[in-house]
Amino acid sequence: MTEYYTIEPEVAGQFGEKTEMDRSVHPPDVTKLHYEFHGWLGDDLLTTVSNFVISEELKNTLSSSDLSGYEIDDVTISKSPQFEELHPDMELPEFYWMQIVGDAGQDDFGISDNNRLIISREALDLLETVSIEQAEVKEFDRENNR
């Protein structure tokens, strides 16, 4: 049986003003993602409210794998005034929106009942080839779906 893990990626920002979403549900149903950076410690997998942003390096790594449960889409990226003040010369790489469409504990990427990102051992192995130093990883509790 495949092992699964809960991963809590780095939170480097939040929804930007150009995000289009339905706030009447939780988590919000996002149809267009704008990720506004407030800081960034360098991880290739980032999050804000059950939405995930990945670097171009991670996108390319995923594209050459057979992992399931995700789709890649465009994301609008911006830097907050705070980010500009703290990191005036920092250039951000290209980022993409990683939409999670899989089932937790079945696909390589899925969302649990409590809105956590659940990944397979194979997905964790792949993520460990890029930077996920700020992410918290724990064994997935199938019984409680967390």
PDB file of C-alpha atoms in Angstrom:
ATOM      1  CA  MET A   1       0.000   0.000   0.000  1.00  0.00           C
ATOM      2  CA  THR A   2       1.306   3.428  -0.934  1.00  0.00           C
ATOM      3  CA  GLU A   3       2.235   5.726   1.925  1.00  0.00           C
ATOM      4  CA  TYR A   4       0.624   9.192   2.016  1.00  0.00           C
ATOM      5  CA  TYR A   5       1.656  12.398   3.725  1.00  0.00           C
ATOM      6  CA  THR A   6       0.120  15.706   4.719  1.00  0.00           C
ATOM      7  CA  ILE A   7       2.249  18.598   3.488  1.00  0.00           C
ATOM      8  CA  GLU A   8       1.862  22.215   4.572  1.00  0.00           C
ATOM      9  CA  PRO A   9       3.880  24.313   2.113  1.00  0.00           C
ATOM     10  CA  GLU A  10       5.459  27.719   2.669  1.00  0.00           C
ATOM     11  CA  VAL A  11       2.975  30.597   2.781  1.00  0.00           C
ATOM     12  CA  ALA A  12       4.787  33.366   0.911  1.00  0.00           C
ATOM     13  CA  GLY A  13       1.782  35.520   0.120  1.00  0.00           C
ATOM     14  CA  GLN A  14      -1.955  35.723  -0.255  1.00  0.00           C
ATOM     15  CA  PHE A  15      -4.732  36.239  -2.770  1.00  0.00           C
ATOM     16  CA  GLY A  16      -4.074  39.333  -4.844  1.00  0.00           C
ATOM     17  CA  GLU A  17      -6.748  41.788  -5.939  1.00  0.00           C
ATOM     18  CA  LYS A  18      -7.081  40.165  -9.384  1.00  0.00           C
ATOM     19  CA  THR A  19      -8.119  36.787  -7.899  1.00  0.00           C
ATOM     20  CA  GLU A  20     -11.586  35.751  -9.028  1.00  0.00           C
ATOM     21  CA  MET A  21     -13.364  33.541  -6.503  1.00  0.00           C
ATOM     22  CA  ASP A  22     -16.614  32.565  -4.865  1.00  0.00           C
ATOM     23  CA  ARG A  23     -16.206  33.484  -1.193  1.00  0.00           C
ATOM     24  CA  SER A  24     -19.568  31.957  -0.212  1.00  0.00           C
ATOM     25  CA  VAL A  25     -17.900  28.529   0.146  1.00  0.00           C
ATOM     26  CA  HIS A  26     -14.910  27.447   2.212  1.00  0.00           C
ATOM     27  CA  PRO A  27     -12.310  27.196   0.975  1.00  0.00           C
ATOM     28  CA  PRO A  28     -13.170  29.803  -1.668  1.00  0.00           C
ATOM     29  CA  ASP A  29     -13.748  28.427  -5.166  1.00  0.00           C
ATOM     30  CA  VAL A  30     -11.036  30.186  -7.173  1.00  0.00           C
ATOM     31  CA  THR A  31     -11.462  30.524 -10.941  1.00  0.00           C
ATOM     32  CA  LYS A  32      -8.528  32.904 -11.543  1.00  0.00           C
ATOM     33  CA  LEU A  33      -5.562  33.063  -9.164  1.00  0.00           C
ATOM     34  CA  HIS A  34      -3.480  36.140  -8.423  1.00  0.00           C
ATOM     35  CA  TYR A  35      -0.739  35.389  -5.856  1.00  0.00           C
ATOM     36  CA  GLU A  36       0.720  38.449  -4.144  1.00  0.00           C
ATOM     37  CA  PHE A  37       4.111  37.777  -2.557  1.00  0.00           C
ATOM     38  CA  HIS A  38       4.804  39.256   0.887  1.00  0.00           C
ATOM     39  CA  GLY A  39       8.072  37.378   1.351  1.00  0.00           C
ATOM     40  CA  TRP A  40       9.686  34.263  -0.051  1.00  0.00           C
ATOM     41  CA  LEU A  41      12.173  31.865   1.487  1.00  0.00           C
ATOM     42  CA  GLY A  42      12.844  30.063  -1.790  1.00  0.00           C
ATOM     43  CA  ASP A  43      10.556  27.018  -1.797  1.00  0.00           C
ATOM     44  CA  ASP A  44       9.228  25.686  -5.096  1.00  0.00           C
ATOM     45  CA  LEU A  45       5.796  24.817  -3.641  1.00  0.00           C
ATOM     46  CA  LEU A  46       3.777  27.604  -2.008  1.00  0.00           C
ATOM     47  CA  THR A  47       0.235  27.939  -0.693  1.00  0.00           C
ATOM     48  CA  THR A  48      -2.538  30.282   0.316  1.00  0.00           C
ATOM     49  CA  VAL A  49      -5.983  29.079   1.447  1.00  0.00           C
ATOM     50  CA  SER A  50      -6.032  25.667  -0.278  1.00  0.00           C
ATOM     51  CA  ASN A  51      -4.453  27.014  -3.477  1.00  0.00           C
ATOM     52  CA  PHE A  52      -0.964  26.090  -4.575  1.00  0.00           C
ATOM     53  CA  VAL A  53       1.672  27.866  -6.602  1.00  0.00           C
ATOM     54  CA  ILE A  54       4.727  26.111  -8.022  1.00  0.00           C
ATOM     55  CA  SER A  55       7.949  27.314  -9.581  1.00  0.00           C
ATOM     56  CA  GLU A  56       8.767  26.674 -13.205  1.00  0.00           C
ATOM     57  CA  GLU A  57      11.431  24.203 -12.059  1.00  0.00           C
ATOM     58  CA  LEU A  58       8.834  22.152 -10.166  1.00  0.00           C
ATOM     59  CA  LYS A  59       6.381  22.426 -13.091  1.00  0.00           C
ATOM     60  CA  ASN A  60       9.017  20.987 -15.423  1.00  0.00           C
ATOM     61  CA  THR A  61       9.883  18.223 -12.948  1.00  0.00           C
ATOM     62  CA  LEU A  62       6.199  17.290 -12.572  1.00  0.00           C
ATOM     63  CA  SER A  63       5.668  17.365 -16.342  1.00  0.00           C
ATOM     64  CA  SER A  64       8.255  14.642 -16.814  1.00  0.00           C
ATOM     65  CA  SER A  65       6.645  12.421 -14.149  1.00  0.00           C
ATOM     66  CA  ASP A  66       3.634  10.108 -14.137  1.00  0.00           C
ATOM     67  CA  LEU A  67       2.133  11.629 -10.976  1.00  0.00           C
ATOM     68  CA  SER A  68      -1.644  12.143 -10.832  1.00  0.00           C
ATOM     69  CA  GLY A  69      -4.150  14.445  -9.185  1.00  0.00           C
ATOM     70  CA  TYR A  70      -3.115  17.881 -10.401  1.00  0.00           C
ATOM     71  CA  GLU A  71      -3.468  20.271 -13.319  1.00  0.00           C
ATOM     72  CA  ILE A  72      -1.227  23.222 -14.157  1.00  0.00           C
ATOM     73  CA  ASP A  73      -2.636  26.626 -15.077  1.00  0.00           C
ATOM     74  CA  ASP A  74      -1.435  30.207 -15.300  1.00  0.00           C
ATOM     75  CA  VAL A  75      -1.196  32.437 -12.248  1.00  0.00           C
ATOM     76  CA  THR A  76      -0.778  36.201 -11.954  1.00  0.00           C
ATOM     77  CA  ILE A  77       2.142  37.062  -9.668  1.00  0.00           C
ATOM     78  CA  SER A  78       2.849  40.368  -7.953  1.00  0.00           C
ATOM     79  CA  LYS A  79       4.950  41.715  -5.091  1.00  0.00           C
ATOM     80  CA  SER A  80       3.411  43.581  -2.166  1.00  0.00           C
ATOM     81  CA  PRO A  81       4.887  46.943  -1.107  1.00  0.00           C
ATOM     82  CA  GLN A  82       6.314  45.102   1.924  1.00  0.00           C
ATOM     83  CA  PHE A  83       8.052  42.606  -0.373  1.00  0.00           C
ATOM     84  CA  GLU A  84       9.459  45.414  -2.539  1.00  0.00           C
ATOM     85  CA  GLU A  85      10.776  47.178   0.572  1.00  0.00           C
ATOM     86  CA  LEU A  86      12.398  44.065   2.053  1.00  0.00           C
ATOM     87  CA  HIS A  87      13.695  42.641  -1.248  1.00  0.00           C
ATOM     88  CA  PRO A  88      14.085  45.533  -3.704  1.00  0.00           C
ATOM     89  CA  ASP A  89      16.421  43.600  -6.017  1.00  0.00           C
ATOM     90  CA  MET A  90      14.852  40.127  -5.799  1.00  0.00           C
ATOM     91  CA  GLU A  91      13.669  38.701  -9.092  1.00  0.00           C
ATOM     92  CA  LEU A  92      11.019  36.016  -8.775  1.00  0.00           C
ATOM     93  CA  PRO A  93      11.127  33.013 -11.103  1.00  0.00           C
ATOM     94  CA  GLU A  94       8.132  32.024 -13.216  1.00  0.00           C
ATOM     95  CA  PHE A  95       5.333  30.478 -11.163  1.00  0.00           C
ATOM     96  CA  TYR A  96       2.265  28.435 -12.075  1.00  0.00           C
ATOM     97  CA  TRP A  97      -1.010  27.525 -10.413  1.00  0.00           C
ATOM     98  CA  MET A  98      -1.117  23.881  -9.363  1.00  0.00           C
ATOM     99  CA  GLN A  99      -4.782  22.915  -9.149  1.00  0.00           C
ATOM    100  CA  ILE A 100      -5.422  19.822  -7.073  1.00  0.00           C
ATOM    101  CA  VAL A 101      -8.027  17.590  -8.723  1.00  0.00           C
ATOM    102  CA  GLY A 102      -7.158  14.203  -7.206  1.00  0.00           C
ATOM    103  CA  ASP A 103      -8.588  12.234  -4.313  1.00  0.00           C
ATOM    104  CA  ALA A 104      -6.651  12.260  -1.027  1.00  0.00           C
ATOM    105  CA  GLY A 105      -5.115   8.880  -0.305  1.00  0.00           C
ATOM    106  CA  GLN A 106      -5.704   7.597  -3.845  1.00  0.00           C
ATOM    107  CA  ASP A 107      -4.019   9.963  -6.299  1.00  0.00           C
ATOM    108  CA  ASP A 108      -0.531  11.378  -5.899  1.00  0.00           C
ATOM    109  CA  PHE A 109      -2.031  14.776  -4.997  1.00  0.00           C
ATOM    110  CA  GLY A 110      -5.377  15.288  -3.256  1.00  0.00           C
ATOM    111  CA  ILE A 111      -7.152  17.467  -0.710  1.00  0.00           C
ATOM    112  CA  SER A 112      -8.305  15.974   2.608  1.00  0.00           C
ATOM    113  CA  ASP A 113     -11.650  16.630   4.307  1.00  0.00           C
ATOM    114  CA  ASN A 114      -9.968  19.342   6.387  1.00  0.00           C
ATOM    115  CA  ASN A 115      -8.510  21.026   3.265  1.00  0.00           C
ATOM    116  CA  ARG A 116      -4.921  19.803   3.640  1.00  0.00           C
ATOM    117  CA  LEU A 117      -2.717  18.794   0.716  1.00  0.00           C
ATOM    118  CA  ILE A 118      -2.169  15.025   0.757  1.00  0.00           C
ATOM    119  CA  ILE A 119       0.653  13.564  -1.318  1.00  0.00           C
ATOM    120  CA  SER A 120       1.897  10.069  -2.071  1.00  0.00           C
ATOM    121  CA  ARG A 121       5.377   8.798  -1.196  1.00  0.00           C
ATOM    122  CA  GLU A 122       6.241   9.116  -4.894  1.00  0.00           C
ATOM    123  CA  ALA A 123       5.125  12.769  -4.933  1.00  0.00           C
ATOM    124  CA  LEU A 124       7.157  13.458  -1.780  1.00  0.00           C
ATOM    125  CA  ASP A 125      10.217  11.856  -3.365  1.00  0.00           C
ATOM    126  CA  LEU A 126       9.799  14.129  -6.388  1.00  0.00           C
ATOM    127  CA  LEU A 127       9.239  17.248  -4.242  1.00  0.00           C
ATOM    128  CA  GLU A 128      12.419  16.475  -2.321  1.00  0.00           C
ATOM    129  CA  THR A 129      14.398  16.959  -5.567  1.00  0.00           C
ATOM    130  CA  VAL A 130      13.430  20.666  -5.498  1.00  0.00           C
ATOM    131  CA  SER A 131      13.204  23.056  -2.537  1.00  0.00           C
ATOM    132  CA  ILE A 132      10.494  22.370   0.050  1.00  0.00           C
ATOM    133  CA  GLU A 133      12.627  23.298   3.053  1.00  0.00           C
ATOM    134  CA  GLN A 134       9.886  25.415   4.676  1.00  0.00           C
ATOM    135  CA  ALA A 135       7.161  22.787   4.249  1.00  0.00           C
ATOM    136  CA  GLU A 136       5.917  20.701   7.139  1.00  0.00           C
ATOM    137  CA  VAL A 137       5.411  17.035   6.236  1.00  0.00           C
ATOM    138  CA  LYS A 138       3.588  14.481   8.425  1.00  0.00           C
ATOM    139  CA  GLU A 139       2.198  11.004   7.868  1.00  0.00           C
ATOM    140  CA  PHE A 140      -1.382  11.109   6.581  1.00  0.00           C
ATOM    141  CA  ASP A 141      -3.930   9.783   9.077  1.00  0.00           C
ATOM    142  CA  ARG A 142      -6.290   7.868   6.760  1.00  0.00           C
ATOM    143  CA  GLU A 143      -8.691   7.026   9.569  1.00  0.00           C
ATOM    144  CA  ASN A 144      -9.389  10.686  10.289  1.00  0.00           C
ATOM    145  CA  ASN A 145      -8.592  11.903   6.744  1.00  0.00           C
ATOM    146  CA  ARG A 146      -6.004  14.421   8.007  1.00  0.00           C
TER     147      ARG A 146
END
